[in-house]
Amino acid sequence: MAFPQDRPRRMRRTEALRRLVRETTLAPDDLVWPLFAVPGERVRKPVKSMPGVFNLSVDELVAEAQAGYEAGVRSVILFGIPETKDAVGTSGFDEDGIIPRAIRALKKDVPGMVVMTDVCLCEYTDHGHCGVLKPPKAGGPGQDLGVDNDATLPLLAKQAIAHAKAGADIVAPSDMMDGRVAAIRKGLDETGYGDVPIMSYAAKFAGAFYGPFRDAADSAPREGPGVPKDRKGYQMDPANAREAMREVALDVAEGADLLMVKPAVPYLDVLRMMRDRFDLPLAAYHVSGEYAMIKAAGERGWIDEERVVLETLLCCRRAGADLILTYCAKDAAGLLTGVRR
Ligand SMILES: [Zn+2]
């Protein structure tokens, strides 16, 4: 029995032994819960493709965050659905807009919660893109008009400043415009918010896993003249992992404090490559499509939903994630702490 091949089996014999040599842990502190803020009062509108996820008015969002906090969640990330949309996303940098209002309410009523905010134009533009569009006459037949990268940067900085001013702990640009981390960093530093960290969606892949989110955030690109039909012009090609490392390196150089890969599970190899190359904290975004698949199979009894959720999040940690953004955060935290809400 003294052979090396028996060693793993010997250390798996009891739960206490397994715990003793466990390499990776999952704790509620690792989780960030995405919440969707909408105008109004007492609004709690279910998102059809994401069971258990709601569009919440600020009062309901505070109550939801409180319940999450009691279950062990210590961080949320906010997405906003504004009253009005226009071509440049003006409602996104309104200091009394939906997200600043939600931040102030959360900071008052759930002071222990870390409040992160999504910084992007797509929830606030009438065309649904993450940046402003180039003027129509710039293109011709066969020419992709696309998003105007550089014209978008000052608007993103304005949005981040509005969030910081309302009390956001971390701002998280998700637009994938080149140079936005530097532009936001400069904007925050110049307005007295040098202490607010930036979590960059550093490697965000253009793919099909975001479908349910666009229902929730009402942010799918609209059809129209001069409007690109997808985000492939600025988000990454799912085939490219080395390119992701170049994107990430740029964000590090521009001053990102935390780095993210999105989606999570189909891109764990990218996350691992990031872990091996960069020392900054890493986040994985377990996205709406990944959540919807677990929920759908769980509802049918095809998988043990609770176990699959915990295993999925643990595997993100094993691949190198320090933190995980997930719609499962409250449920997973409840499972881990034994507090169910
Ligand atoms: Zn966007």
Coordinates of C-alpha atoms and ligand atoms in Angstrom, one line a residue:
M1 CA 0.0 0.0 0.0
A2 CA 3.0 2.3 0.2
F3 CA 3.0 3.1 -3.5
P4 CA 2.8 6.6 -4.8
Q5 CA -0.3 5.8 -6.8
D6 CA -2.3 5.3 -3.6
R7 CA -1.5 8.7 -2.3
P8 CA -4.5 10.6 -3.8
R9 CA -6.9 8.0 -2.7
R10 CA -5.6 8.0 0.9
M11 CA -6.1 11.8 1.1
R12 CA -9.7 11.6 -0.2
R13 CA -10.9 9.1 2.4
T14 CA -12.9 11.4 4.6
E15 CA -14.4 14.9 4.3
A16 CA -12.0 16.2 7.0
L17 CA -9.0 14.9 5.0
R18 CA -10.4 16.3 1.7
R19 CA -10.9 19.7 3.4
L20 CA -7.3 19.6 4.7
V21 CA -5.8 19.4 1.2
R22 CA -8.4 21.4 -0.7
E23 CA -6.5 23.8 -3.1
T24 CA -9.4 26.2 -3.8
T25 CA -12.2 27.7 -1.7
L26 CA -15.3 29.5 -2.5
A27 CA -16.7 32.1 -0.1
P28 CA -19.5 34.7 -0.2
D29 CA -16.8 37.4 -0.2
D30 CA -15.7 36.3 -3.7
L31 CA -19.1 37.0 -5.2
V32 CA -20.5 40.1 -6.9
W33 CA -24.2 40.3 -7.5
P34 CA -25.5 42.2 -10.6
L35 CA -28.7 44.2 -10.1
F36 CA -30.8 46.1 -12.6
A37 CA -32.2 49.4 -11.6
V38 CA -35.3 50.9 -13.3
P39 CA -37.3 54.1 -12.7
G40 CA -40.5 54.1 -10.6
E41 CA -41.5 52.8 -7.2
R42 CA -42.3 49.3 -6.0
V43 CA -41.3 47.9 -9.4
R44 CA -40.2 44.2 -9.3
K45 CA -40.4 43.0 -12.9
P46 CA -39.2 39.5 -13.6
V47 CA -36.7 39.1 -16.4
K48 CA -38.3 36.3 -18.5
S49 CA -35.1 34.6 -19.6
M50 CA -33.5 34.8 -16.2
P51 CA -35.6 33.2 -13.5
G52 CA -34.9 34.9 -10.1
V53 CA -33.6 38.1 -11.7
F54 CA -35.7 41.3 -11.6
N55 CA -35.8 44.8 -12.9
L56 CA -36.0 46.7 -9.7
S57 CA -37.0 50.3 -8.8
V58 CA -34.5 51.8 -6.3
D59 CA -36.6 51.0 -3.3
E60 CA -36.9 47.4 -4.3
L61 CA -33.3 47.2 -5.3
V62 CA -32.3 48.4 -1.8
A63 CA -34.5 45.7 -0.3
E64 CA -33.0 43.1 -2.6
A65 CA -29.5 44.1 -1.7
Q66 CA -30.4 44.0 2.0
A67 CA -31.6 40.4 1.6
G68 CA -28.4 39.6 -0.3
Y69 CA -26.3 41.2 2.4
E70 CA -28.1 39.0 5.1
A71 CA -27.3 35.9 3.0
G72 CA -23.6 36.9 2.9
V73 CA -23.2 38.9 -0.3
R74 CA -20.8 41.9 0.2
S75 CA -20.7 43.4 -3.3
V76 CA -23.1 44.4 -6.0
I77 CA -22.7 45.7 -9.5
L78 CA -25.4 48.0 -10.8
F79 CA -26.8 48.3 -14.3
G80 CA -29.3 51.1 -15.1
I81 CA -32.3 51.3 -17.4
P82 CA -33.0 55.0 -17.7
E83 CA -36.2 57.1 -18.2
T84 CA -34.9 58.4 -21.6
K85 CA -32.4 57.4 -24.3
D86 CA -30.8 59.4 -27.0
A87 CA -28.0 59.0 -29.6
V88 CA -25.2 59.9 -27.1
G89 CA -26.5 58.3 -23.9
T90 CA -27.1 61.6 -22.0
S91 CA -29.1 60.0 -19.3
G92 CA -26.0 57.9 -18.4
F93 CA -24.1 60.8 -17.1
D94 CA -27.0 62.6 -15.4
E95 CA -25.9 63.1 -11.8
D96 CA -29.5 62.5 -10.8
G97 CA -29.9 59.5 -13.2
I98 CA -31.0 56.1 -12.2
I99 CA -27.6 54.8 -11.2
P100 CA -26.5 57.7 -9.0
R101 CA -30.0 57.5 -7.3
A102 CA -29.5 53.8 -6.7
I103 CA -25.9 54.3 -5.4
R104 CA -27.0 56.9 -2.9
A105 CA -29.9 54.8 -1.6
L106 CA -27.7 51.7 -1.2
K107 CA -24.9 53.7 0.6
K108 CA -27.5 55.0 3.0
D109 CA -29.4 51.8 3.7
V110 CA -26.8 49.0 3.1
P111 CA -23.6 50.8 4.1
G112 CA -21.5 47.6 4.3
M113 CA -22.1 46.7 0.7
V114 CA -19.4 47.4 -1.9
V115 CA -21.2 49.2 -4.8
M116 CA -19.7 48.7 -8.2
T117 CA -21.2 50.3 -11.3
D118 CA -21.3 49.3 -14.9
V119 CA -20.0 52.2 -17.1
C120 CA -21.2 51.9 -20.7
L121 CA -23.4 53.8 -23.1
C122 CA -25.5 50.9 -24.4
E123 CA -28.2 51.1 -21.7
Y124 CA -28.6 54.8 -22.4
T125 CA -28.3 55.1 -26.2
D126 CA -31.4 54.8 -28.4
H127 CA -29.4 52.6 -30.9
G128 CA -28.2 50.3 -28.2
H129 CA -24.5 50.5 -29.0
C130 CA -21.7 50.9 -26.3
G131 CA -20.4 54.1 -27.9
V132 CA -21.6 57.0 -30.1
L133 CA -22.0 56.2 -33.8
K134 CA -20.0 57.8 -36.6
P135 CA -22.0 60.3 -38.6
P136 CA -23.9 58.6 -41.5
K137 CA -22.1 60.5 -44.3
A138 CA -18.7 59.1 -43.1
G139 CA -19.5 55.8 -44.8
G140 CA -20.8 54.6 -48.1
P141 CA -22.2 51.3 -49.4
G142 CA -20.0 48.4 -48.2
Q143 CA -18.4 50.5 -45.5
D144 CA -19.0 49.7 -41.9
L145 CA -19.9 52.9 -40.1
G146 CA -19.4 51.5 -36.7
V147 CA -18.8 53.1 -33.4
D148 CA -16.7 56.3 -32.9
N149 CA -14.2 55.1 -30.4
D150 CA -12.5 58.4 -29.5
A151 CA -15.7 60.4 -29.4
T152 CA -17.1 57.9 -26.9
L153 CA -14.2 58.3 -24.4
P154 CA -15.1 61.6 -22.8
L155 CA -18.7 60.4 -22.3
L156 CA -17.6 57.3 -20.5
A157 CA -15.4 59.5 -18.2
K158 CA -18.4 61.7 -17.5
Q159 CA -20.5 58.7 -16.6
A160 CA -17.8 57.3 -14.3
I161 CA -17.5 60.7 -12.6
A162 CA -21.2 60.9 -12.0
H163 CA -21.1 57.4 -10.4
A164 CA -18.1 58.3 -8.2
K165 CA -19.7 61.5 -7.1
A166 CA -22.8 59.5 -5.9
G167 CA -20.5 57.2 -3.9
A168 CA -19.6 54.2 -6.1
D169 CA -16.8 52.2 -4.7
I170 CA -15.6 50.8 -8.0
V171 CA -16.4 51.8 -11.6
A172 CA -16.4 49.1 -14.3
P173 CA -16.2 50.1 -17.9
S174 CA -17.7 47.4 -20.1
D175 CA -17.7 49.1 -23.5
M176 CA -14.4 47.7 -24.8
M177 CA -13.4 51.1 -26.5
D178 CA -9.7 51.5 -26.9
G179 CA -8.2 53.9 -24.4
R180 CA -11.2 54.1 -22.1
V181 CA -9.4 53.0 -18.9
A182 CA -6.9 55.9 -19.3
A183 CA -9.7 58.4 -20.1
I184 CA -11.7 57.3 -17.1
R185 CA -8.7 57.3 -14.8
K186 CA -7.8 60.8 -15.9
G187 CA -11.4 62.0 -15.5
L188 CA -11.6 60.6 -12.0
D189 CA -8.2 61.9 -10.9
E190 CA -9.0 65.4 -12.2
T191 CA -12.3 65.6 -10.3
G192 CA -11.0 64.5 -7.0
Y193 CA -11.9 60.8 -7.3
G194 CA -8.4 59.4 -7.5
D195 CA -9.3 56.8 -4.9
V196 CA -12.0 55.1 -7.0
P197 CA -10.6 51.9 -8.6
I198 CA -11.4 50.8 -12.1
M199 CA -12.4 47.3 -12.9
S200 CA -11.8 46.8 -16.5
Y201 CA -13.8 44.4 -18.7
A202 CA -10.4 43.7 -20.2
A203 CA -11.3 40.6 -22.2
K204 CA -14.9 40.8 -23.2
F205 CA -15.8 38.4 -26.0
A206 CA -18.5 39.1 -28.6
G207 CA -20.7 36.0 -28.4
A208 CA -24.1 34.6 -27.9
F209 CA -24.1 34.2 -24.1
Y210 CA -25.3 37.7 -23.4
G211 CA -28.8 37.2 -24.9
P212 CA -30.8 37.1 -21.7
F213 CA -28.9 40.2 -20.3
R214 CA -30.0 42.3 -23.2
D215 CA -33.6 41.4 -22.2
A216 CA -32.9 42.6 -18.7
A217 CA -31.0 45.7 -19.6
D218 CA -33.0 46.5 -22.7
S219 CA -29.6 47.1 -24.5
A220 CA -29.6 45.0 -27.7
P221 CA -28.5 47.0 -30.7
R222 CA -31.5 48.3 -32.6
E223 CA -31.8 48.0 -36.4
G224 CA -31.5 51.2 -38.3
P225 CA -29.6 53.0 -41.0
G226 CA -25.9 53.3 -40.0
V227 CA -26.3 51.1 -36.9
P228 CA -23.9 48.1 -36.9
K229 CA -26.0 45.0 -36.2
D230 CA -23.6 43.5 -33.6
R231 CA -20.7 44.5 -31.3
K232 CA -18.0 42.5 -33.2
G233 CA -16.3 45.7 -34.1
Y234 CA -15.2 46.4 -30.5
Q235 CA -15.7 43.2 -28.5
M236 CA -13.3 40.4 -29.0
D237 CA -13.4 37.4 -31.4
P238 CA -14.1 34.3 -29.3
A239 CA -11.4 32.5 -31.3
N240 CA -8.6 34.7 -29.9
A241 CA -6.9 34.1 -26.6
R242 CA -3.5 35.7 -27.4
E243 CA -5.2 38.8 -28.6
A244 CA -6.9 38.9 -25.2
M245 CA -3.5 39.1 -23.5
R246 CA -2.6 42.1 -25.6
E247 CA -6.0 43.8 -24.7
V248 CA -5.4 43.1 -21.1
A249 CA -1.8 44.4 -21.1
L250 CA -3.1 47.7 -22.6
D251 CA -5.7 48.0 -19.8
V252 CA -3.0 47.3 -17.2
A253 CA -0.8 50.0 -18.7
E254 CA -3.7 52.5 -18.7
G255 CA -4.2 52.0 -15.0
A256 CA -6.8 49.3 -14.5
D257 CA -7.0 48.1 -10.8
L258 CA -8.9 44.9 -11.5
L259 CA -9.3 42.9 -14.7
M260 CA -12.2 40.9 -16.0
V261 CA -12.8 38.1 -18.5
K262 CA -16.4 37.8 -19.8
P263 CA -18.1 35.3 -20.2
A264 CA -16.6 32.9 -17.6
V265 CA -16.9 29.2 -18.1
P266 CA -16.3 29.0 -21.9
Y267 CA -13.3 31.2 -21.4
L268 CA -11.6 29.7 -18.3
D269 CA -8.5 29.1 -20.4
V270 CA -8.2 32.9 -21.0
L271 CA -8.7 33.5 -17.3
R272 CA -5.9 31.0 -16.5
M273 CA -3.6 32.7 -19.1
M274 CA -4.4 36.1 -17.4
R275 CA -3.7 34.6 -14.0
D276 CA -0.3 33.3 -15.2
R277 CA 0.7 36.7 -16.7
F278 CA -0.8 39.4 -14.5
D279 CA -0.7 40.1 -10.8
L280 CA -3.8 42.3 -10.5
P281 CA -7.0 40.9 -9.0
L282 CA -9.0 39.0 -11.6
A283 CA -12.8 38.8 -12.0
A284 CA -14.8 36.4 -14.0
Y285 CA -18.3 37.4 -15.2
H286 CA -20.6 34.3 -15.1
V287 CA -23.0 35.8 -17.7
S288 CA -26.7 35.7 -18.2
G289 CA -26.6 32.9 -20.8
E290 CA -24.6 30.7 -18.5
Y291 CA -27.1 31.5 -15.7
A292 CA -30.1 30.8 -17.9
M293 CA -28.8 27.4 -18.9
I294 CA -28.3 26.3 -15.3
K295 CA -31.7 27.6 -14.3
A296 CA -33.5 25.9 -17.3
A297 CA -31.9 22.5 -16.6
G298 CA -32.5 22.9 -12.9
E299 CA -36.2 23.7 -13.4
R300 CA -36.6 20.5 -15.4
G301 CA -34.8 18.4 -12.8
W302 CA -32.1 17.5 -15.3
I303 CA -29.3 18.7 -13.0
D304 CA -28.9 19.3 -9.3
E305 CA -29.0 23.1 -9.6
E306 CA -27.5 24.0 -6.2
R307 CA -24.5 21.7 -6.7
V308 CA -24.0 22.8 -10.3
V309 CA -24.0 26.5 -9.2
L310 CA -21.4 25.9 -6.4
E311 CA -19.2 23.7 -8.7
T312 CA -19.3 26.3 -11.5
L313 CA -18.2 29.1 -9.2
L314 CA -15.6 27.0 -7.6
C315 CA -14.1 26.1 -11.0
C316 CA -13.9 29.8 -11.8
R317 CA -11.9 30.3 -8.7
R318 CA -9.7 27.3 -9.5
A319 CA -9.0 28.8 -13.0
G320 CA -7.7 32.0 -11.3
A321 CA -10.7 34.3 -10.5
D322 CA -10.4 36.3 -7.3
L323 CA -14.0 37.5 -7.7
I324 CA -16.9 36.3 -9.7
L325 CA -19.8 38.4 -10.9
T326 CA -22.8 36.1 -11.0
Y327 CA -26.6 36.2 -10.9
C328 CA -26.3 33.2 -8.5
A329 CA -24.6 35.3 -5.9
K330 CA -27.4 35.5 -3.3
D331 CA -28.3 31.9 -3.7
A332 CA -24.7 30.7 -3.6
A333 CA -23.9 32.9 -0.6
G334 CA -27.0 31.5 1.1
L335 CA -25.8 27.9 0.4
L336 CA -22.3 28.8 1.7
T337 CA -23.5 30.6 4.9
G338 CA -26.6 28.5 5.5
V339 CA -28.7 31.7 5.5
R340 CA -31.5 31.4 2.9
R341 CA -33.5 34.5 1.9
Ligands
ZN1 ZN -22.3 48.2 -23.5

